[in-house]
Amino acid sequence: MYTQGLDQQGRPAAKPDALETAEQLAAFQQRVDAEEKIEAKDWMPEAYRRTLIRQMSQHAHSEIIGMQPEGNWLTRAPSLKRKAILLAKIQDEAGHGLYLYSAAETLGVSRDQMVADLLSGKAKYSSIFNYPTLTWADIGAIGWLVDGAAIMNQIPLCRCSYGPYARAMVRICKEESFHQRQGYDILVELCNGTKEQKAMAQDALDRWWWPSLMMFGPSDINSKHSAQSMAWKIKRFSNDELRQKFIDVTVPQAEFLGLRVPDDDLEHDAETGHYRHGEIDWQEFIDVLAGNGPCNQQRMAKRRKAHDDGAWVRDAASAYAAKQAARHAA
Ligand SMILES: [Fe+2]
Ligand SMILES: [Fe+2]
């Protein structure tokens, strides 16, 4: 993903860990603790840079792959209005991917390299996008739950210690909140419709609820990157804290729709004010991440084909840039 020396575009990459001194590390941590933003040209520990490259590129890949399950319904959206809204939403996701690739490039990794890592299977994207969209209600459930979970994860990232990431997240979060509302709006309509429409909404909630909870990542005890990311203020809340927030906000929204959350152990704890929830099937999460979800192969095959089909656009853009550069030089 990232090589020392120079990156693919000839920009200097970071120094190896061995050259980092205790003073440098302490000064860096002091800046982070003082809530100063770390910028692209500032010194940073190699592990901080690597963590951000991993997280930001995974985030970008998720935005790009995430267009597929919804793109599946573009031609079958039930009205012109719904189609226009869905199209705008999916285009926003493409934009999120592009901001995030650009923000990650400030860390010295090239977009070509990040894309190559996605296509080779080396880099991951969010497990949620390996589930199929079987009905129109799934588009509602994705907006409500998947974008809803993304907002919970991403609002704290607006205060991330790395400046380019934090700034990219501000606009992304505004757009995510439109996505969440468009999804919920689809479900409000279905739940106020016929018996069959309401059943379709319930079925979508049944299938998307647990995978949405898995979006927050493994439980705190099993999350290997969490503690260091918290110390570096890349992360502000633990996975379990964010998951709990999401459940607390979302269960009343399900009740408003007249839908049942598919968790027999779900219970409101009057003392803490939080919902207690049932056990998450982490084996399913691990299996999907390992490539064995219902749609992993299809998602990657489509992305590879889109990348190959787009080769002429990249060639044309490079040829144009070379021509412009030659004209400038002349
Ligand atoms: Fe997004
Ligand atoms: Fe979104």
Tab-separated table of N, CA, C and O and ligand atoms in Angstrom, residues 63 70 89 92-93 96 143 146-147 150 154 172 175-177 179-180, ligand 2:
chain	number	residue	atom	x	y	z
A	63	GLU	N	-17.176	4.017	0.135
A	63	GLU	CA	-18.065	4.946	-0.566
A	63	GLU	C	-18.257	4.486	-2.019
A	63	GLU	O	-19.362	4.526	-2.557
A	70	GLU	N	-27.144	0.202	-4.208
A	70	GLU	CA	-28.222	1.154	-4.499
A	70	GLU	C	-28.394	1.369	-5.996
A	70	GLU	O	-29.514	1.544	-6.492
A	89	LYS	N	-28.185	10.896	-4.505
A	89	LYS	CA	-27.569	10.266	-3.334
A	89	LYS	C	-26.356	9.436	-3.752
A	89	LYS	O	-25.280	9.514	-3.154
A	92	ASP	N	-23.524	11.573	-4.708
A	92	ASP	CA	-22.842	12.088	-3.509
A	92	ASP	C	-21.802	11.080	-3.033
A	92	ASP	O	-20.694	11.454	-2.630
A	93	GLU	N	-22.164	9.788	-3.047
A	93	GLU	CA	-21.242	8.763	-2.541
A	93	GLU	C	-19.971	8.724	-3.401
A	93	GLU	O	-18.864	8.565	-2.885
A	96	HIS	N	-17.893	11.485	-2.240
A	96	HIS	CA	-17.233	11.190	-0.959
A	96	HIS	C	-15.969	10.365	-1.202
A	96	HIS	O	-14.925	10.607	-0.605
A	143	GLY	N	-30.557	3.840	3.509
A	143	GLY	CA	-30.453	5.256	3.864
A	143	GLY	C	-30.619	5.452	5.373
A	143	GLY	O	-29.821	6.131	6.020
A	146	VAL	N	-27.846	2.339	7.231
A	146	VAL	CA	-26.425	2.321	6.837
A	146	VAL	C	-25.861	3.744	6.835
A	146	VAL	O	-24.806	4.009	7.417
A	147	ASP	N	-26.575	4.663	6.201
A	147	ASP	CA	-26.102	6.052	6.256
A	147	ASP	C	-26.233	6.591	7.679
A	147	ASP	O	-25.403	7.397	8.124
A	150	ALA	N	-23.288	5.398	9.442
A	150	ALA	CA	-22.128	6.137	8.929
A	150	ALA	C	-22.046	7.511	9.596
A	150	ALA	O	-20.960	7.964	9.970
A	154	GLN	N	-19.026	9.122	11.613
A	154	GLN	CA	-18.305	10.171	10.897
A	154	GLN	C	-18.383	11.549	11.548
A	154	GLN	O	-17.488	12.361	11.348
A	172	ILE	N	-19.097	15.859	3.901
A	172	ILE	CA	-19.606	14.490	3.786
A	172	ILE	C	-20.736	14.265	4.794
A	172	ILE	O	-21.786	13.716	4.459
A	175	GLU	N	-24.010	15.761	3.755
A	175	GLU	CA	-24.684	14.984	2.717
A	175	GLU	C	-25.234	13.683	3.286
A	175	GLU	O	-26.320	13.242	2.897
A	176	GLU	N	-24.511	13.086	4.230
A	176	GLU	CA	-25.003	11.840	4.829
A	176	GLU	C	-26.336	12.067	5.540
A	176	GLU	O	-27.171	11.171	5.592
A	177	SER	N	-26.516	13.244	6.091
A	177	SER	CA	-27.767	13.444	6.826
A	177	SER	C	-28.945	13.554	5.835
A	177	SER	O	-30.035	13.065	6.128
A	179	HIS	N	-28.946	11.763	3.111
A	179	HIS	CA	-29.109	10.352	2.731
A	179	HIS	C	-29.955	9.604	3.749
A	179	HIS	O	-30.814	8.797	3.403
A	180	GLN	N	-29.681	9.896	5.022
A	180	GLN	CA	-30.412	9.206	6.083
A	180	GLN	C	-31.890	9.568	6.013
A	180	GLN	O	-32.759	8.709	6.090
B	2	FE	FE	-24.308	8.253	2.252
